[in-house]
CSV table of C-alpha atoms in Angstrom, one decimal:
chain,number,residue,atom,x,y,z
A,1,MET,CA,0.0,0.0,0.0
A,2,SER,CA,1.4,3.4,-0.9
A,3,ALA,CA,1.9,6.3,1.5
A,4,LYS,CA,-0.4,8.3,-0.7
A,5,PHE,CA,-3.4,6.0,0.1
A,6,MET,CA,-2.6,6.1,3.9
A,7,LYS,CA,-2.4,9.9,3.8
A,8,ASN,CA,-5.7,10.2,2.0
A,9,LEU,CA,-7.6,8.5,4.9
A,10,HIS,CA,-7.2,11.7,6.7
A,11,THR,CA,-9.9,13.1,4.5
A,12,VAL,CA,-12.5,10.6,5.9
A,13,GLU,CA,-14.7,12.5,8.3
A,14,LEU,CA,-15.2,9.5,10.6
A,15,PHE,CA,-11.5,9.6,11.5
A,16,CYS,CA,-11.0,13.3,11.9
A,17,ASP,CA,-10.6,13.2,15.7
A,18,LEU,CA,-7.9,10.5,15.5
A,19,ASP,CA,-4.2,11.3,15.4
A,20,ALA,CA,-1.8,10.4,12.5
A,21,ASP,CA,-0.6,7.2,14.0
A,22,GLN,CA,-4.1,5.9,14.6
A,23,ILE,CA,-5.1,6.8,11.0
A,24,GLU,CA,-2.0,5.1,9.6
A,25,ALA,CA,-2.9,1.9,11.6
A,26,ILE,CA,-6.4,2.0,10.3
A,27,SER,CA,-5.1,2.4,6.7
A,28,ALA,CA,-3.0,-0.7,7.1
A,29,LEU,CA,-6.2,-2.7,7.9
A,30,CYS,CA,-8.0,-1.6,4.7
A,31,GLU,CA,-8.3,-3.1,1.3
A,32,TRP,CA,-8.2,-0.5,-1.6
A,33,GLN,CA,-10.2,-0.3,-4.8
A,34,GLN,CA,-9.7,2.2,-7.6
A,35,LEU,CA,-13.0,2.1,-9.5
A,36,GLY,CA,-14.3,3.7,-12.7
A,37,THR,CA,-17.7,5.4,-13.1
A,38,GLU,CA,-20.9,3.3,-12.8
A,39,LYS,CA,-19.2,0.4,-11.1
A,40,VAL,CA,-21.3,-1.6,-8.6
A,41,VAL,CA,-19.6,-1.7,-5.2
A,42,VAL,CA,-22.2,-3.8,-3.4
A,43,SER,CA,-25.5,-5.3,-4.5
A,44,GLN,CA,-28.8,-5.3,-2.8
A,45,ALA,CA,-29.3,-8.3,-0.5
A,46,ASP,CA,-25.5,-9.0,-0.7
A,47,PRO,CA,-24.6,-11.0,2.4
A,48,THR,CA,-21.2,-9.4,2.8
A,49,ASN,CA,-20.8,-6.9,5.7
A,50,ALA,CA,-17.6,-4.9,5.1
A,51,VAL,CA,-17.7,-1.1,5.7
A,52,PHE,CA,-16.4,1.3,3.0
A,53,PHE,CA,-14.7,4.7,3.2
A,54,ILE,CA,-14.8,7.0,0.1
A,55,VAL,CA,-11.4,8.6,-0.3
A,56,THR,CA,-12.0,10.2,-3.6
A,57,GLY,CA,-15.1,10.2,-5.9
A,58,CYS,CA,-18.7,9.7,-5.1
A,59,VAL,CA,-21.2,6.8,-4.9
A,60,VAL,CA,-25.0,6.7,-5.2
A,61,ILE,CA,-27.3,4.5,-3.1
A,62,LYS,CA,-30.3,3.1,-5.0
A,63,SER,CA,-32.8,0.3,-5.3
A,64,PHE,CA,-35.1,-1.0,-8.1
A,65,SER,CA,-38.7,-2.0,-7.7
A,66,SER,CA,-40.0,-5.3,-9.1
A,67,ASP,CA,-41.2,-3.5,-12.3
A,68,GLY,CA,-37.8,-1.9,-12.7
A,69,LYS,CA,-38.4,1.6,-11.3
A,70,GLU,CA,-35.2,3.1,-10.0
A,71,VAL,CA,-35.3,4.8,-6.6
A,72,THR,CA,-32.3,6.9,-5.5
A,73,TYR,CA,-31.8,7.3,-1.7
A,74,SER,CA,-28.7,9.4,-1.6
A,75,GLU,CA,-25.4,10.3,-3.1
A,76,ILE,CA,-22.4,10.0,-0.8
A,77,PRO,CA,-19.3,12.1,-1.5
A,78,ALA,CA,-15.6,11.7,-0.7
A,79,GLY,CA,-14.8,11.7,3.0
A,80,GLN,CA,-17.9,9.7,3.9
A,81,VAL,CA,-18.7,6.1,4.8
A,82,PHE,CA,-21.2,3.6,3.6
A,83,GLY,CA,-22.0,-0.1,4.5
A,84,GLU,CA,-21.9,0.7,8.2
A,85,PHE,CA,-25.4,-0.7,8.8
A,86,SER,CA,-24.5,-4.2,7.7
A,87,ALA,CA,-21.1,-4.0,9.4
A,88,ILE,CA,-22.8,-3.3,12.7
A,89,ASP,CA,-26.0,-5.5,12.6
A,90,GLY,CA,-24.8,-8.2,10.2
A,91,GLN,CA,-27.9,-8.0,8.0
A,92,PRO,CA,-27.8,-8.2,4.2
A,93,ARG,CA,-27.4,-5.0,2.2
A,94,SER,CA,-30.6,-3.0,1.9
A,95,ALA,CA,-29.6,-1.2,-1.4
A,96,PHE,CA,-27.2,-1.1,-4.4
A,97,VAL,CA,-24.1,1.1,-4.1
A,98,GLN,CA,-22.7,2.3,-7.4
A,99,THR,CA,-19.9,4.8,-8.2
A,100,SER,CA,-21.1,8.0,-10.0
A,101,THR,CA,-17.5,9.1,-10.7
A,102,ASP,CA,-14.0,7.6,-10.7
A,103,SER,CA,-13.5,6.7,-7.1
A,104,LEU,CA,-10.9,5.4,-4.6
A,105,ILE,CA,-12.5,3.4,-1.9
A,106,ALA,CA,-11.0,1.7,1.2
A,107,SER,CA,-12.8,-1.1,3.1
A,108,MET,CA,-12.4,-3.3,6.1
A,109,SER,CA,-14.3,-6.3,7.5
A,110,SER,CA,-17.2,-6.0,10.0
A,111,LYS,CA,-15.1,-7.6,12.7
A,112,GLN,CA,-12.2,-5.1,12.2
A,113,PHE,CA,-14.7,-2.2,12.3
A,114,ARG,CA,-16.5,-3.4,15.4
A,115,ASP,CA,-13.1,-4.0,17.2
A,116,LEU,CA,-12.1,-0.4,16.3
A,117,ILE,CA,-15.4,1.0,17.7
A,118,ASN,CA,-14.9,-1.0,20.9
A,119,THR,CA,-11.3,0.1,21.4
A,120,THR,CA,-11.4,3.7,20.1
A,121,PRO,CA,-13.9,5.9,22.0
A,122,GLU,CA,-13.4,8.9,19.6
A,123,LEU,CA,-14.4,6.7,16.7
A,124,GLY,CA,-17.5,5.4,18.6
A,125,LEU,CA,-18.7,9.0,19.3
A,126,LYS,CA,-18.0,10.1,15.7
A,127,LEU,CA,-20.0,7.1,14.4
A,128,CYS,CA,-22.9,8.1,16.7
A,129,GLU,CA,-22.9,11.6,15.3
A,130,HIS,CA,-22.8,10.2,11.8
A,131,LEU,CA,-25.8,7.9,12.4
A,132,ILE,CA,-27.8,10.7,14.1
A,133,GLY,CA,-27.1,12.9,11.0
A,134,LYS,CA,-28.5,10.2,8.8
A,135,ASN,CA,-31.6,9.8,10.9
A,136,ARG,CA,-32.2,13.6,10.8
A,137,ARG,CA,-31.9,13.6,7.0
A,138,LEU,CA,-34.3,10.7,6.8
A,139,THR,CA,-36.8,12.5,9.0
A,140,GLU,CA,-36.6,15.5,6.8
A,141,ARG,CA,-37.3,13.4,3.7
A,142,ILE,CA,-40.3,11.7,5.3
A,143,TYR,CA,-41.7,15.2,6.3
A,144,GLU,CA,-41.3,16.4,2.7
A,145,TYR,CA,-43.0,13.4,1.2
A,146,SER,CA,-45.8,13.7,3.7
A,147,THR,CA,-46.5,17.5,3.3
A,148,MET,CA,-45.1,18.7,0.0
A,149,THR,CA,-46.2,18.5,-3.6
A,150,VAL,CA,-43.8,17.3,-6.2
A,151,ARG,CA,-43.1,21.0,-7.1
A,152,HIS,CA,-42.0,21.8,-3.7
A,153,ARG,CA,-40.0,18.6,-3.2
A,154,ILE,CA,-38.0,19.6,-6.4
A,155,CYS,CA,-37.4,23.1,-5.0
A,156,ALA,CA,-36.3,21.6,-1.7
A,157,GLU,CA,-33.8,19.3,-3.4
A,158,LEU,CA,-32.4,22.2,-5.4
A,159,LEU,CA,-32.0,24.2,-2.2
A,160,ARG,CA,-30.1,21.3,-0.7
A,161,LEU,CA,-27.7,21.4,-3.7
A,162,VAL,CA,-27.3,25.2,-3.2
A,163,ASP,CA,-26.6,24.9,0.5
A,164,VAL,CA,-23.9,22.3,-0.2
A,165,SER,CA,-22.2,24.8,-2.5
A,166,ASP,CA,-22.6,28.1,-0.6
A,167,ALA,CA,-25.5,28.7,1.9
A,168,ASN,CA,-25.0,32.5,1.8
A,169,ALA,CA,-24.7,33.1,-1.9
A,170,GLN,CA,-27.3,35.0,-3.9
A,171,SER,CA,-26.5,33.0,-7.0
A,172,VAL,CA,-25.0,29.5,-7.2
A,173,VAL,CA,-23.7,27.4,-10.2
A,174,ILE,CA,-24.2,23.7,-9.7
A,175,ASP,CA,-21.7,22.0,-12.0
A,176,PRO,CA,-22.2,19.1,-12.8
A,177,ALA,CA,-25.9,19.3,-12.1
A,178,PRO,CA,-28.0,16.1,-11.7
A,179,SER,CA,-30.1,15.2,-14.8
A,180,HIS,CA,-33.8,15.5,-14.7
A,181,TYR,CA,-34.0,11.7,-14.6
A,182,GLN,CA,-31.6,11.6,-11.6
A,183,LEU,CA,-33.7,14.1,-9.8
A,184,SER,CA,-36.9,12.1,-10.6
A,185,THR,CA,-35.4,9.0,-9.0
A,186,ARG,CA,-34.5,10.9,-5.8
A,187,LEU,CA,-38.0,12.5,-5.5
A,188,SER,CA,-40.3,9.6,-6.5
A,189,THR,CA,-41.6,11.4,-9.5
A,190,HIS,CA,-41.0,11.2,-13.3
A,191,ARG,CA,-38.6,13.1,-15.6
A,192,GLU,CA,-41.4,15.0,-17.3
A,193,ALA,CA,-42.5,16.5,-14.0
A,194,VAL,CA,-39.0,17.7,-13.3
A,195,SER,CA,-38.7,19.2,-16.8
A,196,ARG,CA,-42.0,21.0,-16.3
A,197,GLU,CA,-41.1,22.5,-13.0
A,198,PHE,CA,-37.7,23.6,-14.2
A,199,SER,CA,-39.3,25.4,-17.1
A,200,GLN,CA,-41.6,27.3,-14.6
A,201,LEU,CA,-38.7,28.1,-12.3
A,202,ALA,CA,-36.7,29.4,-15.3
A,203,ALA,CA,-39.7,31.5,-16.5
A,204,ARG,CA,-39.8,33.1,-13.0
A,205,GLY,CA,-36.0,33.9,-13.2
A,206,ILE,CA,-35.1,31.6,-10.3
A,207,ILE,CA,-32.9,29.2,-12.3
A,208,LYS,CA,-31.1,29.1,-15.6
A,209,THR,CA,-30.2,25.7,-17.2
A,210,GLY,CA,-27.2,24.9,-19.3
A,211,ARG,CA,-25.4,21.8,-20.6
A,212,GLN,CA,-24.7,19.6,-17.5
A,213,LYS,CA,-24.9,22.6,-15.2
A,214,LEU,CA,-27.6,24.6,-13.5
A,215,THR,CA,-27.5,28.2,-12.2
A,216,VAL,CA,-29.8,29.1,-9.3
A,217,THR,CA,-29.9,32.8,-10.1
A,218,ASP,CA,-32.0,33.9,-7.2
A,219,VAL,CA,-31.3,31.8,-4.1
A,220,PRO,CA,-33.4,33.9,-1.7
A,221,ALA,CA,-36.4,33.4,-4.0
A,222,LEU,CA,-35.9,29.7,-4.1
A,223,ARG,CA,-35.6,29.6,-0.3
A,224,LYS,CA,-38.8,31.6,0.1
A,225,LEU,CA,-40.6,29.3,-2.4
A,226,VAL,CA,-39.7,26.3,-0.2
A,227,LEU,CA,-40.4,27.9,3.1
A,228,THR,CA,-43.8,29.4,2.2
A,229,LYS,CA,-44.9,26.7,-0.3
A,230,ILE,CA,-46.2,29.3,-2.7
């Protein structure tokens, strides 16, 4: 394993409270994969229970219904972890995980991960914070599906993309932007609905679309649209 790989584990948020020697020791436990775009990392119902750390790149978590409808749960960027549920409870995978860009991913066995949690209090606390954050985001999604129309769910998703870029900006360029199809799989709707709502937002001067990028030209107006549901 190269020193470059070991150094890169410093970017994984779960380990940010550990010192360099601890991170180097964790790096030595890991297996490493350099994967291209759209490569399946784990499959739904897969009985394996390793945990994965995204060093560079991004993965998408998705499932498919019996009639082939794609449902996207989340995209996980570099510095984050996935597979921790199966690593902790030993149950089969609940979704597919696929790379959305070229990615460098480290992994370790469930036993190694559980041993680390038991022997490293800082890691255990960080894992708790990570799981609480996931639960809060899930609660937010359930609220949106229960109370918002498709139009406002689309606006809320755009606002999430804006806040990741710059929460205080008046105008934000999202590049690359998710396609209309990708947004539809995240929001349990169809591509045509996303296209229709984008056209209306563009007519109101709130967004401007371009090839593989999206400019939110009036962030305050988008935020007001989500908060007031007008």
